[in-house]
DNA sequence: CAAAAAATTTCAAACGTTTGCGAACCACTT
DNA sequence: AAGTGGTTCGCAAACGTTTGAAATTTTTTG
């Protein structure tokens, strides 16, 4: 680990001033052609890399923005990041990705770190713990700085921040309505962890759709999972042992739906003939498993892009107190084999 | 977007020097108890956040390290990142995650950016384009700086860098040997893109295992894919139309294997009775699809952890020219239903 | 009360770079 | 000889913070 070569080092070597070196390397016109060439060649030779840290300090800006997400280990989240990057990278911004693993402490820590690293904006997909606890003090300083803050996935009213969310409610509603339209009457729901926005909105879509169609909302048909495939196994087994077993299962996401399908078949039932299954996320494999999985798609990439645009609008905003922008993107039901009509 | 409050601002407000403020906020002992409390309270109130950028400049270190990966949209890569973070986060390091989408240009750009942002080490999983082109000039300056560089997944001999790789060869070998041991004799391979290390090593495991067991390596049974599930559809269809169809398919990864299974069943064959299928990655769903997928597991998290430890050793190394560390972790075959004996 | 000791605060430099302004130099022109 | 104009370069300040050493104030001591 050698010390990086600095402009001063080069200046000393050439017995000239740092200003000259700086100008030479930046192709400033008022530098003699020869000196410019010599300096540039030497800089190249010794592997000079301008110290961006010092520039960030000088300009009091960093051209970097923070992205805090609960996890990157799934299609949806990484699509969001891709979307943000697609818009902001061409403008010279660097993404600072932070993964909280759904932990409040990490989220809080990352916010502080990003703040003190002087990012120019923060994209935040609130962790489960944060959402559960309702603690938003870690965002106070973001507010004080009036730094562009854009909520992704989960909105929070306490701040004058932008947000891009998904219409989980109508997605769930459509999924359940589809099941009803194919003749299913006892539709179970493998719910996510209580209290989370995604969970509750999908749940509301589920219940309200049932109600609209005159079907009862049975508590026994609603069981919690934690989004992971394993967490669907036991609940599904439970559902199948009911006196009056469900004829359809709506999973809070694809993982859960896949877990449900596995158990259904292990117990000797058929999908979709005996029990239809619908998931949420339209993850890439959902089309390729067997039977292919009906699912509600979320436009992850588009979320990222919209969020990035909101950020850019913030920067342009001349009037300080613009009304924060809230965008709700539609989700889309994609019907496949796991829920074909009986 | 307000200007962040600086130590100078506070000093001006309290008619004292910046040094006093700095020491007060850092609980330096030689500061009067009252002034300390006053300053700290005020700093808290106005949301002062120390400017890490200036500190990085002052200390000529950043406590951040760069992680360059081709993609984050899969279990394996994100497990690696998790592993790195698990070791380095407790030590105060920040991860700077860069996603290249398998592009050389982006990789090169990110290396430069990380270098000029003065990261203290770089973890690099070389992009496909880089590997194909064999261009490693973008790493020259990393070499000149003698900055800790650890290759992940794909080693490259040109640099005195550490590396943590997976024993793809033996993993593939074991997978094919398993298929042979269950009586399969015509084993096809859905290969990755030519030239990539993972691809070729798994391919070598495949061919050498066949040869060892006296089975012919038939060109018609080897077709390229691009790792994605769609890219397996057409090739699999081709394989099934051969006069003498294969009785097993070894996919370069799980995605491809899942695509193959879909086509096999659509054409009316059974897995594993007619055709066995084996994948690579042991991705979480592989256990839960039907039939569950036999797969070779890669310990992503462990890779990250080992890589981080190599990095830490670099730092400790008193002798400059230590021999770079190369670790090869084993992969592990996990047998499931898709390849049960006939 | 003076002097010494202790407590508290300020000064100045440093990290690496950019940039407005002015200085030095040269060649020409009048 | 003096002015003009152009080219090329250096000086110094700035970004925000820390820190050793020096300066100031307060307290203790004889």
PDB file of N, CA, C and O (backbone and C1' of nucleotides) in Angstrom, chain B residues 7 22-23 48 50 54 58, chain D residues 15-21:
ATOM      1  N   UNK B   7     -18.587  23.183  12.086  1.00  0.00           N
ATOM      2  CA  UNK B   7     -17.974  23.500  13.374  1.00  0.00           C
ATOM      3  C   UNK B   7     -17.701  25.012  13.469  1.00  0.00           C
ATOM      4  O   UNK B   7     -17.803  25.619  14.534  1.00  0.00           O
ATOM      5  N   UNK B  22     -14.585  21.545  18.334  1.00  0.00           N
ATOM      6  CA  UNK B  22     -14.177  20.188  17.967  1.00  0.00           C
ATOM      7  C   UNK B  22     -13.901  19.354  19.203  1.00  0.00           C
ATOM      8  O   UNK B  22     -14.411  18.244  19.357  1.00  0.00           O
ATOM      9  N   UNK B  23     -13.117  19.916  20.112  1.00  0.00           N
ATOM     10  CA  UNK B  23     -12.768  19.159  21.314  1.00  0.00           C
ATOM     11  C   UNK B  23     -13.997  18.898  22.182  1.00  0.00           C
ATOM     12  O   UNK B  23     -14.148  17.822  22.754  1.00  0.00           O
ATOM     13  N   UNK B  48     -26.100  19.069  13.910  1.00  0.00           N
ATOM     14  CA  UNK B  48     -24.735  19.023  13.376  1.00  0.00           C
ATOM     15  C   UNK B  48     -24.310  17.585  13.097  1.00  0.00           C
ATOM     16  O   UNK B  48     -24.526  16.701  13.915  1.00  0.00           O
ATOM     17  N   UNK B  50     -20.792  15.769  11.832  1.00  0.00           N
ATOM     18  CA  UNK B  50     -19.412  16.011  11.431  1.00  0.00           C
ATOM     19  C   UNK B  50     -19.222  15.652   9.954  1.00  0.00           C
ATOM     20  O   UNK B  50     -19.781  14.670   9.450  1.00  0.00           O
ATOM     21  N   UNK B  54     -14.140  15.776   5.120  1.00  0.00           N
ATOM     22  CA  UNK B  54     -12.957  16.525   5.546  1.00  0.00           C
ATOM     23  C   UNK B  54     -12.047  15.655   6.400  1.00  0.00           C
ATOM     24  O   UNK B  54     -10.827  15.761   6.345  1.00  0.00           O
ATOM     25  N   UNK B  58      -8.172  14.687   5.861  1.00  0.00           N
ATOM     26  CA  UNK B  58      -7.176  14.944   6.898  1.00  0.00           C
ATOM     27  C   UNK B  58      -6.371  13.697   7.244  1.00  0.00           C
ATOM     28  O   UNK B  58      -5.150  13.734   7.387  1.00  0.00           O
TER      29      UNK B  58
ATOM     30  P    DC D  15     -14.639  28.470   3.048  1.00  0.00           P
ATOM     31  O5'  DC D  15     -15.190  27.006   2.838  1.00  0.00           O
ATOM     32  C5'  DC D  15     -15.515  26.461   1.575  1.00  0.00           C
ATOM     33  C4'  DC D  15     -15.258  24.977   1.579  1.00  0.00           C
ATOM     34  C3'  DC D  15     -15.302  24.353   2.968  1.00  0.00           C
ATOM     35  O3'  DC D  15     -16.629  23.906   3.211  1.00  0.00           O
ATOM     36  C1'  DC D  15     -13.449  23.529   1.667  1.00  0.00           C
ATOM     37  P    DG D  16     -17.320  24.228   4.660  1.00  0.00           P
ATOM     38  O5'  DG D  16     -16.651  23.145   5.616  1.00  0.00           O
ATOM     39  C5'  DG D  16     -16.979  21.788   5.437  1.00  0.00           C
ATOM     40  C4'  DG D  16     -16.221  20.942   6.441  1.00  0.00           C
ATOM     41  C3'  DG D  16     -16.419  21.379   7.891  1.00  0.00           C
ATOM     42  O3'  DG D  16     -16.753  20.232   8.634  1.00  0.00           O
ATOM     43  C1'  DG D  16     -14.101  21.249   7.379  1.00  0.00           C
ATOM     44  P    DT D  17     -17.020  20.294  10.201  1.00  0.00           P
ATOM     45  O5'  DT D  17     -15.641  19.740  10.749  1.00  0.00           O
ATOM     46  C5'  DT D  17     -15.302  18.393  10.441  1.00  0.00           C
ATOM     47  C4'  DT D  17     -13.847  18.118  10.750  1.00  0.00           C
ATOM     48  C3'  DT D  17     -13.467  18.247  12.214  1.00  0.00           C
ATOM     49  O3'  DT D  17     -13.518  16.938  12.765  1.00  0.00           O
ATOM     50  C1'  DT D  17     -11.764  19.084  10.720  1.00  0.00           C
ATOM     51  P    DT D  18     -13.224  16.721  14.331  1.00  0.00           P
ATOM     52  O5'  DT D  18     -11.629  16.701  14.360  1.00  0.00           O
ATOM     53  C5'  DT D  18     -10.954  15.604  13.727  1.00  0.00           C
ATOM     54  C4'  DT D  18      -9.457  15.806  13.807  1.00  0.00           C
ATOM     55  C3'  DT D  18      -8.871  15.759  15.225  1.00  0.00           C
ATOM     56  O3'  DT D  18      -7.779  14.861  15.180  1.00  0.00           O
ATOM     57  C1'  DT D  18      -8.129  17.695  14.092  1.00  0.00           C
ATOM     58  P    DT D  19      -7.211  14.237  16.516  1.00  0.00           P
ATOM     59  O5'  DT D  19      -5.950  15.160  16.801  1.00  0.00           O
ATOM     60  C5'  DT D  19      -4.926  15.269  15.816  1.00  0.00           C
ATOM     61  C4'  DT D  19      -3.870  16.233  16.295  1.00  0.00           C
ATOM     62  C3'  DT D  19      -3.648  16.237  17.799  1.00  0.00           C
ATOM     63  O3'  DT D  19      -2.265  16.368  18.052  1.00  0.00           O
ATOM     64  C1'  DT D  19      -4.141  18.398  17.071  1.00  0.00           C
ATOM     65  P    DG D  20      -1.647  15.552  19.293  1.00  0.00           P
ATOM     66  O5'  DG D  20      -0.246  16.316  19.453  1.00  0.00           O
ATOM     67  C5'  DG D  20       0.641  16.377  18.337  1.00  0.00           C
ATOM     68  C4'  DG D  20       1.378  17.696  18.326  1.00  0.00           C
ATOM     69  C3'  DG D  20       2.047  18.063  19.654  1.00  0.00           C
ATOM     70  O3'  DG D  20       3.306  18.659  19.374  1.00  0.00           O
ATOM     71  C1'  DG D  20       0.479  19.737  19.069  1.00  0.00           C
ATOM     72  P    DA D  21       4.283  19.073  20.582  1.00  0.00           P
ATOM     73  O5'  DA D  21       4.106  20.650  20.615  1.00  0.00           O
ATOM     74  C5'  DA D  21       4.225  21.395  19.395  1.00  0.00           C
ATOM     75  C4'  DA D  21       3.850  22.841  19.663  1.00  0.00           C
ATOM     76  C3'  DA D  21       4.436  23.411  20.951  1.00  0.00           C
ATOM     77  O3'  DA D  21       4.897  24.725  20.688  1.00  0.00           O
ATOM     78  C1'  DA D  21       2.111  23.703  20.952  1.00  0.00           C
TER      79       DA D  21
END
